[in-house]
mmCIF file of C-alpha atoms in Angstrom:
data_model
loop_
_atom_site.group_PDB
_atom_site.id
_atom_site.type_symbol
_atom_site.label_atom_id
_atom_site.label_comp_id
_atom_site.label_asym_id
_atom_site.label_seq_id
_atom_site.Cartn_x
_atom_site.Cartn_y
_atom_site.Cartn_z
ATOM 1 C CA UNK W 1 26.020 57.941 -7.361
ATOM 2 C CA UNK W 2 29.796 57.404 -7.837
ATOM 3 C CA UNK W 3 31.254 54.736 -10.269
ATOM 4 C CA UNK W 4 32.011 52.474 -7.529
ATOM 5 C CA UNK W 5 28.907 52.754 -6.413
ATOM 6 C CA UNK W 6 26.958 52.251 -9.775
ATOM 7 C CA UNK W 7 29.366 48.663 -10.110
ATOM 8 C CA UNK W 8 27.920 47.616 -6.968
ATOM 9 C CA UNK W 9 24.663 47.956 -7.667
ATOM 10 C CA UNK W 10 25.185 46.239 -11.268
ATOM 11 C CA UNK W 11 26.876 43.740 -9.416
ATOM 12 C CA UNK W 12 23.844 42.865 -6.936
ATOM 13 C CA UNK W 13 20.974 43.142 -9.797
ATOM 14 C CA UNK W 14 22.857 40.730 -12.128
ATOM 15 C CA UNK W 15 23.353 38.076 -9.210
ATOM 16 C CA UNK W 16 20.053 38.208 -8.587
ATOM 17 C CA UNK W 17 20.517 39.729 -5.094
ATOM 18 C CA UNK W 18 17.955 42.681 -5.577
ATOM 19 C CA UNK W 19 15.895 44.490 -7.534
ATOM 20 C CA UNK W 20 17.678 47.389 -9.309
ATOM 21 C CA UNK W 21 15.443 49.677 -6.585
ATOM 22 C CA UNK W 22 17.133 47.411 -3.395
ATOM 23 C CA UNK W 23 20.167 47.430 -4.704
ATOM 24 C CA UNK W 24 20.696 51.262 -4.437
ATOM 25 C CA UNK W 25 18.968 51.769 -0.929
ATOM 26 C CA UNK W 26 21.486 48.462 0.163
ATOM 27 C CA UNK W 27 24.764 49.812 -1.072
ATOM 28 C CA UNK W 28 23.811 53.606 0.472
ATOM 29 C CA UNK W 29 23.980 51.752 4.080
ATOM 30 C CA UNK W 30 27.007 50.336 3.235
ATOM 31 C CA UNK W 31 30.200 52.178 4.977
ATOM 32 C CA UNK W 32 33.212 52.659 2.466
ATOM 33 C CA UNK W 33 35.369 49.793 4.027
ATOM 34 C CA UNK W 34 32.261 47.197 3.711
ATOM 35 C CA UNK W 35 32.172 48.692 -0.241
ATOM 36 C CA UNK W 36 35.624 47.990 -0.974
ATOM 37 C CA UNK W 37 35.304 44.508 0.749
ATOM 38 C CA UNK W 38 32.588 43.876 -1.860
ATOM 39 C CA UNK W 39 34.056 45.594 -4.781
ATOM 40 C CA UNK W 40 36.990 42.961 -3.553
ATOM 41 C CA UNK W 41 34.716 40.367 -4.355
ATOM 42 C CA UNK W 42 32.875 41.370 -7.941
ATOM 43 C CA UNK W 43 36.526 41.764 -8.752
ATOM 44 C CA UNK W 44 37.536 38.136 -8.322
ATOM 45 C CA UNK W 45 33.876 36.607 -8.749
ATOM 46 C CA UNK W 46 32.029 38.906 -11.017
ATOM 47 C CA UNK W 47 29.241 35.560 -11.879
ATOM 48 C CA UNK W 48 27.493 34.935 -8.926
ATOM 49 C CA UNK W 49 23.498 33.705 -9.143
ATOM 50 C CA UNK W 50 21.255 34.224 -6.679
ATOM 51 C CA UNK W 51 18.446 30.689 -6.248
ATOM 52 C CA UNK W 52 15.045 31.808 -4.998
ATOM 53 C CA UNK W 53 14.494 28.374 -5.217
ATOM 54 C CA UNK W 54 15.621 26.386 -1.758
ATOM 55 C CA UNK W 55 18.447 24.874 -3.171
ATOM 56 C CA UNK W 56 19.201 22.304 -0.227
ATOM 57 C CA UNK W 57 16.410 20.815 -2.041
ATOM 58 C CA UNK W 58 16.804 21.799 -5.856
ATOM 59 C CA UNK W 59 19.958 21.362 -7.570
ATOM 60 C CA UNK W 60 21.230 24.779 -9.208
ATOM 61 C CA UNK W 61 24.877 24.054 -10.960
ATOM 62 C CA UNK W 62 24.831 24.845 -14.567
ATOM 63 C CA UNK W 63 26.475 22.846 -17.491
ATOM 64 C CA UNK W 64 29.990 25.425 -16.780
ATOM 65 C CA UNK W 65 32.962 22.408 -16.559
ATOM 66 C CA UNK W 66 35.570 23.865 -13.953
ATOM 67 C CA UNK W 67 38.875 23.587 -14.805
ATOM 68 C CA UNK X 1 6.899 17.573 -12.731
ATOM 69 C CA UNK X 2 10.407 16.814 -14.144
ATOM 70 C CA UNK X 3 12.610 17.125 -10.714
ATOM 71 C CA UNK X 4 12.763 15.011 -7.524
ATOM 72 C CA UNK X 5 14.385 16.096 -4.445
ATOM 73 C CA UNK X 6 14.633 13.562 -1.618
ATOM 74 C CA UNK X 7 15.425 14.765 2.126
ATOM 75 C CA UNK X 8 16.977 11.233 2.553
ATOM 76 C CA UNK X 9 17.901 12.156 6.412
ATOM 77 C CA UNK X 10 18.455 14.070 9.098
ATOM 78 C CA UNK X 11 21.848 13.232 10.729
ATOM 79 C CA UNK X 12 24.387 15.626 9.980
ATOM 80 C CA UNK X 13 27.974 16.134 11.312
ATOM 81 C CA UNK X 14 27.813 19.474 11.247
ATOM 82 C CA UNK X 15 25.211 22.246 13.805
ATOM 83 C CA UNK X 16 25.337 24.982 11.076
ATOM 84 C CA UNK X 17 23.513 28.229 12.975
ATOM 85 C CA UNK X 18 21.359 28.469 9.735
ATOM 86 C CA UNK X 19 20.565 24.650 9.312
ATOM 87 C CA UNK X 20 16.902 24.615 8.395
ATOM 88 C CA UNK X 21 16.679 21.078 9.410
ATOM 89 C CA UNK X 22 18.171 21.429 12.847
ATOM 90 C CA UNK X 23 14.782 21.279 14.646
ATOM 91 C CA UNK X 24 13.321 17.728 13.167
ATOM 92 C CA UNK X 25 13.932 14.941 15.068
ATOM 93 C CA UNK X 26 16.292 12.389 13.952
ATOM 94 C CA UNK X 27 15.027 10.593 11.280
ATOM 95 C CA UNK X 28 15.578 8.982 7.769
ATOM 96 C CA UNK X 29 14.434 6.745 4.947
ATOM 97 C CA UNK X 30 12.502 3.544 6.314
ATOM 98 C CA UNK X 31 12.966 0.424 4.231
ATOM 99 C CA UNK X 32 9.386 0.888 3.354
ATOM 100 C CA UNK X 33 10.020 4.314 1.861
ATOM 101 C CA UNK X 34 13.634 3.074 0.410
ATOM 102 C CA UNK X 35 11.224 0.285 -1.628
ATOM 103 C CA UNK X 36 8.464 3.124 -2.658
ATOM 104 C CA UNK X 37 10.757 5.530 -3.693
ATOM 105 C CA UNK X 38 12.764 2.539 -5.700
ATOM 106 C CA UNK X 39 9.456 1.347 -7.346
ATOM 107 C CA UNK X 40 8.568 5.385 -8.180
ATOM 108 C CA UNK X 41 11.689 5.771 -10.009
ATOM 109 C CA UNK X 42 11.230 2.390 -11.743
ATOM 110 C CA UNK X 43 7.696 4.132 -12.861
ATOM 111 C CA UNK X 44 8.233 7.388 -13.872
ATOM 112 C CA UNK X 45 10.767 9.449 -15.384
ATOM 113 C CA UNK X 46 12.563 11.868 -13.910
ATOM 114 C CA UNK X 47 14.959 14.645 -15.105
ATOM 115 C CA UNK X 48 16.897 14.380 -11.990
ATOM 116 C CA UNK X 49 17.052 13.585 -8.768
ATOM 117 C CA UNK X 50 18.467 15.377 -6.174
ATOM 118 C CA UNK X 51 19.616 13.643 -2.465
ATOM 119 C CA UNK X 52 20.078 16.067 0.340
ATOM 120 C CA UNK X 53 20.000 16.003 4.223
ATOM 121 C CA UNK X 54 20.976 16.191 6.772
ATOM 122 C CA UNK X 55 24.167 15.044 5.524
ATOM 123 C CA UNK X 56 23.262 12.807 1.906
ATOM 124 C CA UNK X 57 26.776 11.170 2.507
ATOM 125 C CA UNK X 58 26.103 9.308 5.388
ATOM 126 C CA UNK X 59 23.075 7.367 3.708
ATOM 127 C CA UNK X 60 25.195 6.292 0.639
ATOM 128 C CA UNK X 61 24.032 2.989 1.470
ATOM 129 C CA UNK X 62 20.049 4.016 1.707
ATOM 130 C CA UNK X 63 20.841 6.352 -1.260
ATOM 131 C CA UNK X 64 21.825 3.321 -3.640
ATOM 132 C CA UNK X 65 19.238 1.237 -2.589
ATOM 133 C CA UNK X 66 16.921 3.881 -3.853
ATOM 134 C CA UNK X 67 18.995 4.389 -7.187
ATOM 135 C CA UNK X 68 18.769 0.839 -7.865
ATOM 136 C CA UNK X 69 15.068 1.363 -9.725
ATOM 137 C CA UNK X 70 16.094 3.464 -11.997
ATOM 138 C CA UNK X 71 16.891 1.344 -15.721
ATOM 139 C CA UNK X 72 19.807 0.870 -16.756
ATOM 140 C CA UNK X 73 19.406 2.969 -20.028
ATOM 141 C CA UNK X 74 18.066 6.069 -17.072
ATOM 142 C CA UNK X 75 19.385 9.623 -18.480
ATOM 143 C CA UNK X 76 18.287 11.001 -15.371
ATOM 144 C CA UNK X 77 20.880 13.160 -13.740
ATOM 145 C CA UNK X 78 21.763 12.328 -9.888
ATOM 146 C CA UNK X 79 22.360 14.880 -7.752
ATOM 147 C CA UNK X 80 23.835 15.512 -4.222
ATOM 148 C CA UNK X 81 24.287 18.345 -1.737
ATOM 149 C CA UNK X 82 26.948 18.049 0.871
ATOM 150 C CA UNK X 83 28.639 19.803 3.272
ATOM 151 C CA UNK X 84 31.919 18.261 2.167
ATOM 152 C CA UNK X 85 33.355 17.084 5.231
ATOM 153 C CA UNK X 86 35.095 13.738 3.785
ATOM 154 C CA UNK X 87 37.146 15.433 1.186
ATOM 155 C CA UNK X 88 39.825 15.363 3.679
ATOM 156 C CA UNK X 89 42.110 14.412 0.977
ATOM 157 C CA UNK X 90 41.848 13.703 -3.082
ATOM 158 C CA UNK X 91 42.019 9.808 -2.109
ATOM 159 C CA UNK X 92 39.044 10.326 0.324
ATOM 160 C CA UNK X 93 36.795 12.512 -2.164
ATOM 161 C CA UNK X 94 37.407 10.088 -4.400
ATOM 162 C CA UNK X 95 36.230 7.017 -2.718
ATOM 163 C CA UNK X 96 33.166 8.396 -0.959
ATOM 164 C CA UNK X 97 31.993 9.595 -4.455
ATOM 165 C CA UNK X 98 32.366 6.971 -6.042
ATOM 166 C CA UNK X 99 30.482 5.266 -3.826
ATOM 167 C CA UNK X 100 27.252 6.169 -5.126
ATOM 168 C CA UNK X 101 25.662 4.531 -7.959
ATOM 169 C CA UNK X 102 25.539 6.854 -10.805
ATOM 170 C CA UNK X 103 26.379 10.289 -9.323
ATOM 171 C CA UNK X 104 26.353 12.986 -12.327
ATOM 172 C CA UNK X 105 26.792 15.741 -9.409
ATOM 173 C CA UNK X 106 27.648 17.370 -6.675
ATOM 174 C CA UNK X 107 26.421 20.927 -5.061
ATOM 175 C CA UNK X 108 28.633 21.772 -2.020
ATOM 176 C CA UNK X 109 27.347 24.028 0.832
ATOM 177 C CA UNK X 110 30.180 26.863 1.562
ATOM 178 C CA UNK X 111 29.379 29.871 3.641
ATOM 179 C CA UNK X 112 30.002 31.705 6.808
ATOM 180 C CA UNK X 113 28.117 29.327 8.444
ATOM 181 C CA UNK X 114 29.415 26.137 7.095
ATOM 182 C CA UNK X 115 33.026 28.032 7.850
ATOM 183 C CA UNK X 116 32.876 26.878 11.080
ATOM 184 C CA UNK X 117 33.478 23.433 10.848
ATOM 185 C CA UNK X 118 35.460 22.552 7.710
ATOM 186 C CA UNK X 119 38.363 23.743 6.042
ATOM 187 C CA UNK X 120 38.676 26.008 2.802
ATOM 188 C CA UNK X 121 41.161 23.468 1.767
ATOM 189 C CA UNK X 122 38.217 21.058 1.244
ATOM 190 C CA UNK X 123 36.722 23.216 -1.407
ATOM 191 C CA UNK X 124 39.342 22.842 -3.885
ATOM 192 C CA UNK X 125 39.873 19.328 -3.415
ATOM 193 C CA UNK X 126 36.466 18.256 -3.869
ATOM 194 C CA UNK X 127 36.564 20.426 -6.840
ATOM 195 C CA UNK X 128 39.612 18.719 -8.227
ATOM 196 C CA UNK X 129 37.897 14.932 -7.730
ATOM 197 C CA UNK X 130 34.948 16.236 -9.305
ATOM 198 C CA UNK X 131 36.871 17.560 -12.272
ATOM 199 C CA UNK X 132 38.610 14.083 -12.064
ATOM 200 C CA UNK X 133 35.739 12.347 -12.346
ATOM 201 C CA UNK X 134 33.986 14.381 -14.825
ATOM 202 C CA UNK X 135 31.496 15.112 -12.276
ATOM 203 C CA UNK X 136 29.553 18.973 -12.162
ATOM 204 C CA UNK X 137 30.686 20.629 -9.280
ATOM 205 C CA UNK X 138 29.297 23.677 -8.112
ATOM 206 C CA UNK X 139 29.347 26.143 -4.718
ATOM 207 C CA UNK X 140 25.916 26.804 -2.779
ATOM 208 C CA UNK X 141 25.789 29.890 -0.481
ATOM 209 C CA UNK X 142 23.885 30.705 2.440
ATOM 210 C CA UNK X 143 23.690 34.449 3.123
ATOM 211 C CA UNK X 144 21.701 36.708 5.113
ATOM 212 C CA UNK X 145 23.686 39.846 3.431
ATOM 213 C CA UNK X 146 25.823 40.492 0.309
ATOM 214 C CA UNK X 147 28.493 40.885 2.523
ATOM 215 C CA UNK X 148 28.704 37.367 3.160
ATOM 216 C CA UNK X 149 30.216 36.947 0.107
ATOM 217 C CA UNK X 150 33.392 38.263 0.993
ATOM 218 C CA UNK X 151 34.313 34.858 2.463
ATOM 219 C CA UNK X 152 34.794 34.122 -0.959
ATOM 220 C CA UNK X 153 38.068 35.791 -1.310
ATOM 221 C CA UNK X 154 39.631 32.982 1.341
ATOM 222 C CA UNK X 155 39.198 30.320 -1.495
ATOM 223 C CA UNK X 156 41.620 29.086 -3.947
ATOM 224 C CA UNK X 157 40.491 29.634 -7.104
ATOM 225 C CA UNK X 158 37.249 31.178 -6.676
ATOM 226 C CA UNK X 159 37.074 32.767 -10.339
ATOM 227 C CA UNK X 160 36.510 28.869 -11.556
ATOM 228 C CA UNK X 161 34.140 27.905 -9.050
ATOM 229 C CA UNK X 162 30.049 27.899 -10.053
ATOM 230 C CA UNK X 163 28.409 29.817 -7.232
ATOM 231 C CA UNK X 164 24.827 30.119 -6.758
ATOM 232 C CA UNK X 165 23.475 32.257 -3.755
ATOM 233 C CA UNK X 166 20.434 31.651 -1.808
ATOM 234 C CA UNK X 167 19.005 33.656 0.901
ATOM 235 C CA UNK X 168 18.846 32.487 4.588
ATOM 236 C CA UNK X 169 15.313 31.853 5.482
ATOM 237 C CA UNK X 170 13.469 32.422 9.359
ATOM 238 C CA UNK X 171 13.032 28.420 9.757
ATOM 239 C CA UNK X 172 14.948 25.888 12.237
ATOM 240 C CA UNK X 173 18.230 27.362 13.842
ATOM 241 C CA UNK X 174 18.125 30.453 11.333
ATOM 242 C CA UNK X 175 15.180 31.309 13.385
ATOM 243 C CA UNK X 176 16.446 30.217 16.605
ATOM 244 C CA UNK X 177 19.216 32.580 15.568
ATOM 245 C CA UNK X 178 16.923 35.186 14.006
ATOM 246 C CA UNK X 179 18.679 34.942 11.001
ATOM 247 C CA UNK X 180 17.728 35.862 7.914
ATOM 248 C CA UNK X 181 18.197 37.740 4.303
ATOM 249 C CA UNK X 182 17.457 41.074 4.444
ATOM 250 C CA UNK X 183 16.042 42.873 1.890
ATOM 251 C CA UNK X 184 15.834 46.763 2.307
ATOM 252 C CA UNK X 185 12.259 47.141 0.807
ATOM 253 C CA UNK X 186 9.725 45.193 -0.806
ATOM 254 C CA UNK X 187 10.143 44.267 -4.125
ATOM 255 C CA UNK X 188 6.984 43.701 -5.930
ATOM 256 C CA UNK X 189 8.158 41.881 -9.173
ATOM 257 C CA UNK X 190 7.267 38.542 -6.916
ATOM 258 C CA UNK X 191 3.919 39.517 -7.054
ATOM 259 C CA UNK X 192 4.080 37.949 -10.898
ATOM 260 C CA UNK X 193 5.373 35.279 -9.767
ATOM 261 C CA UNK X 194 4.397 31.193 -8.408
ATOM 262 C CA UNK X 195 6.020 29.242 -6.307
ATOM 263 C CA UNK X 196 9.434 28.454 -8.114
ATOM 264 C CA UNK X 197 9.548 24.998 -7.063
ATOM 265 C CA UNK X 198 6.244 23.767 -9.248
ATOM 266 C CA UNK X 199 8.591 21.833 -11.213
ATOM 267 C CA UNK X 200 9.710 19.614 -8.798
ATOM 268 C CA UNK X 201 8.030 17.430 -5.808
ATOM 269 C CA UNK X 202 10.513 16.808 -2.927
ATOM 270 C CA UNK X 203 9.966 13.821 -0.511
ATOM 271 C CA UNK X 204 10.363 14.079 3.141
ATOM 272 C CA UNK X 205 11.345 11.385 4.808
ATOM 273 C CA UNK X 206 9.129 10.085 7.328
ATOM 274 C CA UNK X 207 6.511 12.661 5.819
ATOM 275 C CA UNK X 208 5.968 12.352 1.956
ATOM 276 C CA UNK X 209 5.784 14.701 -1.056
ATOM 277 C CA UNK X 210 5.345 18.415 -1.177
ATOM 278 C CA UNK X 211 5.450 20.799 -4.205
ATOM 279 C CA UNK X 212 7.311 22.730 -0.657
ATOM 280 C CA UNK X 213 10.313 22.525 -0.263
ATOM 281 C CA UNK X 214 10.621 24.874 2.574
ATOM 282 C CA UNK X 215 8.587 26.923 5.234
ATOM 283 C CA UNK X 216 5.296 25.536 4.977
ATOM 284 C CA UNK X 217 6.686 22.002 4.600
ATOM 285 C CA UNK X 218 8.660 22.002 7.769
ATOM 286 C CA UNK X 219 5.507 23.328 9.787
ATOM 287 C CA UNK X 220 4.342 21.313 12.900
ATOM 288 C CA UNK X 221 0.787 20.593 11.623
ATOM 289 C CA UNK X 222 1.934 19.907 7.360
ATOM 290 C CA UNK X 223 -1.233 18.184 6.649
ATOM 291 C CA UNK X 224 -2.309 20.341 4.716
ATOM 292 C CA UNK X 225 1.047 20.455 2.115
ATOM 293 C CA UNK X 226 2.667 17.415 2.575
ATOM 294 C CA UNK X 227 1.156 13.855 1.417
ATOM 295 C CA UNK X 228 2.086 10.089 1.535
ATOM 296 C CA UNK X 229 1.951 9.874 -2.457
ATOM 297 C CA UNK X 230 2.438 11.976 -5.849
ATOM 298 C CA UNK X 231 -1.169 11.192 -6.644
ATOM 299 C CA UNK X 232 -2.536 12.639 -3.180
ATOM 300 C CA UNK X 233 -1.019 15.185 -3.410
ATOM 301 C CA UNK X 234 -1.556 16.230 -6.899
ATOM 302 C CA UNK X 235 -4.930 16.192 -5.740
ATOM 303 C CA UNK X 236 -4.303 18.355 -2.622
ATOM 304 C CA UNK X 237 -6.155 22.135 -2.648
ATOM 305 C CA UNK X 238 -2.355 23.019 -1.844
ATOM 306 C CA UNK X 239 -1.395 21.584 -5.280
ATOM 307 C CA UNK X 240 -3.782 23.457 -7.301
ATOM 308 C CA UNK X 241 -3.571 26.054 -5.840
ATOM 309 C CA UNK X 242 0.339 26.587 -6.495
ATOM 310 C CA UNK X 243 -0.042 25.516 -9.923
ATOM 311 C CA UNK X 244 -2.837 27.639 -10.751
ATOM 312 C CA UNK X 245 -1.841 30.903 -9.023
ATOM 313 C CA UNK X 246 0.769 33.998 -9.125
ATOM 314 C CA UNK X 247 1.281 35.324 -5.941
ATOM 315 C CA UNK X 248 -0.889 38.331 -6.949
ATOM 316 C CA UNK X 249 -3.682 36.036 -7.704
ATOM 317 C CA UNK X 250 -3.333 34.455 -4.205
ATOM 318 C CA UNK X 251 -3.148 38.023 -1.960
ATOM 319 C CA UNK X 252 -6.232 39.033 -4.117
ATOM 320 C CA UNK X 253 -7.985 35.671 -3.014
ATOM 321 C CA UNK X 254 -7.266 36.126 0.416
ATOM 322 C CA UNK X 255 -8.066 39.737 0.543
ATOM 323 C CA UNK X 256 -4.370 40.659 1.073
ATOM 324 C CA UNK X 257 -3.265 44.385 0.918
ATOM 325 C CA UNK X 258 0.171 44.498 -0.685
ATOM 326 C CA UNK X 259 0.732 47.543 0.538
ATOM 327 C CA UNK X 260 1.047 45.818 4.214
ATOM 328 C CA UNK X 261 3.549 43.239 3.183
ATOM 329 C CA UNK X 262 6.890 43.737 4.496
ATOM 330 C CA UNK X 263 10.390 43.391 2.606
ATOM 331 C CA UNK X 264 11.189 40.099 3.567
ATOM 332 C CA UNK X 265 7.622 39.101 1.595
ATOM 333 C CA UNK X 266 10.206 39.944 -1.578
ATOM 334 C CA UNK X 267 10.904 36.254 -1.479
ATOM 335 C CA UNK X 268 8.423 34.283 -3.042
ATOM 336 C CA UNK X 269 8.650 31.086 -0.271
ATOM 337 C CA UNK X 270 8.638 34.348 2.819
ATOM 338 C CA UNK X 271 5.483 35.498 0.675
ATOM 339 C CA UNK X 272 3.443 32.050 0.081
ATOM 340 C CA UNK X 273 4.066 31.483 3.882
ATOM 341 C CA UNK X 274 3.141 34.801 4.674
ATOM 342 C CA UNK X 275 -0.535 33.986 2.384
ATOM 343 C CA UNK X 276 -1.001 30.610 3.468
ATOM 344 C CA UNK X 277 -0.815 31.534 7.197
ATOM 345 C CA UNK X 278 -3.259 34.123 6.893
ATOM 346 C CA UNK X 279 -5.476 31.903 5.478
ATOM 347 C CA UNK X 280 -5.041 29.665 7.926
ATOM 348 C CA UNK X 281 -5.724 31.718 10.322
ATOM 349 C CA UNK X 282 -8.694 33.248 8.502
ATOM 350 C CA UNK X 283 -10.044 29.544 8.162
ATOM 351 C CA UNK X 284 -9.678 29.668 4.273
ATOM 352 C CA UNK X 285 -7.250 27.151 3.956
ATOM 353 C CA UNK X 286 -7.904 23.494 5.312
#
């Protein structure tokens, strides 16, 4: 697995997106532009949290003041 | 349970393709419900409560009037989700959000879906009049891939922005659309798990309470999850047997294989549906 590769799947597991298993079948269908696009996006949002909760119905923000 | 979510109504400016709403009829909060769910606050201490729709903003009024039993020394937290449409400008945000009694903060829903009919611009400025008002402000995401996050990149400032994910789910115009996260395989870590919501009992307006808070909640015939009070359904076989129970415990009860359950079962709400409709079906659920 290249580097890039091996970032996206860190990138999926720590969001909560997959299991560590998932994550490496899911970014082997993924086509070199559609990696990039969401390299792109680790880059610029690299703390992302996946709810299994419904969250229309269960608040999920954490205490982190925007600024 | 330390968490109420109320589904105050079902109007909503907005026909999302995802909306897991979109196929109950119009409805909302009675006065009769408005005065029950005032007196239950009055009662009983909650950590927060949470107002969603539908569209929470256009029930500020019916929102308040609920708000109003909580004492005036209440910590608990107030809570909205929107879809943002008012924050047309920082003037606007302002006023509708300060409209509500007591608002501690606000989850907006951003995504692909949600794209199509508002403006990016929106994002940041309800961000700013929540930072104004020293509200919590955070980002909800609907996605039915990782991909979907990409959309991100269109927003200003999205490195300062809290963003929690959740996974489309086969229920109300997601299923019309056949919609829905996709997971490549199973993942049998959920099998350790219960139903993540056990915390918290949502009310339904025009229903009652569920522990649910999703699928099984939203079925046609709900008698079996949904009930007019807290103490019925505390009582409920559906109660105990999500408090009681890890999903492994359940498939064993029902004489589930897990080796037939498909990926999308790696969800704990795809998975309790999955159980509780083969019981149903099986007659081992009533």
């Amino acid at each position: 697995m290249k580097i890039n590769d091996k970032i996206l799947v860190a990138f999926l597991v720590s969001a909560g997106l997959f299991s560590l298993l998932q994550a490496g079948q899911y970014v082997k269908t993924l086509s070199a532009k559609e990696k990039r696009a969401l390299l792109s996006v680790q880059k610029v949002v690299p703390q992302i949290k996946m709810v299994c909760e419904s969250p229309d119905i269960q608040f999920t923000g954490n205490n982190k003041k925007t600024a | 349970m330390s968490k109420l979510a109320i589904l105050v109504g079902t109007a909503c400016n907005f026909r999302c393709k995802h909306c897991s709403i979109a196929h109950l009829p119009p409805r909302a909060l009675s006065r009769s419900e408005e005065a029950s769910l005032r007196a239950l606050l009055s009662k009983k201490k909650f950590e927060s409560v949470l107002f969603v729709g539908g569209e929470p903003t256009l029930y500020i009024d019916k929102i308040n009037r609920v708000l109003a039993g909580l004492p005036k020394s209440s910590e608990t937290k107030i809570y909205i989700t929107t879809n943002g449409y008012f924050a047309k400008s920082r003037d606007a945000a302002l006023k509708t959000l300060t409209s509500f009694h007591g608002l501690d903060a606000v989850q907006l829903s951003f995504d692909k879906y949600h794209q199509a009919f508002t403006d990016t611009k929106k994002v940041e400025i309800l961000r700013q009049a929540c930072l104004e008002l020293g509200l919590k402000f955070s980002v909800l995401m609907s996605i039915q891939s990782p991909l979907d996050l990409t959309i991100l990149k269109k927003l200003k400032n999205p490195d300062k922005l809290d963003i929690c994910v959740q996974g489309v789910q086969l229920l109300g115009a997601a299923s019309d659309n056949c919609l829905e996260y996709e997971y490549p395989s199973f993942d049998k870590r959920v099998l350790t798990r219960s139903c993540p919501n056990v915390d918290a009992i949502v009310y339904i307006c025009g229903e009652g309470f569920s522990t649910c808070c999703t699928q099984l909640v939203f079925k046609k015939d709900n008698r079996s999850f949904v009930h007019k009070t807290i103490k019925q359904h505390m009582a409920s076989k559906f109660y105990k047997m999500l408090h009681t129970n890890t999903f492994r415990d359940l498939l064993r009860k029902s004489g589930i294989s897990q080796s037939s359950l498909p990926p999308r079962c790696s969800h704990p709400c795809n998975l309790c549906s999955y159980i509780l409709d083969f019981q149903t079906r099986n007659k081992m659920f009533a």
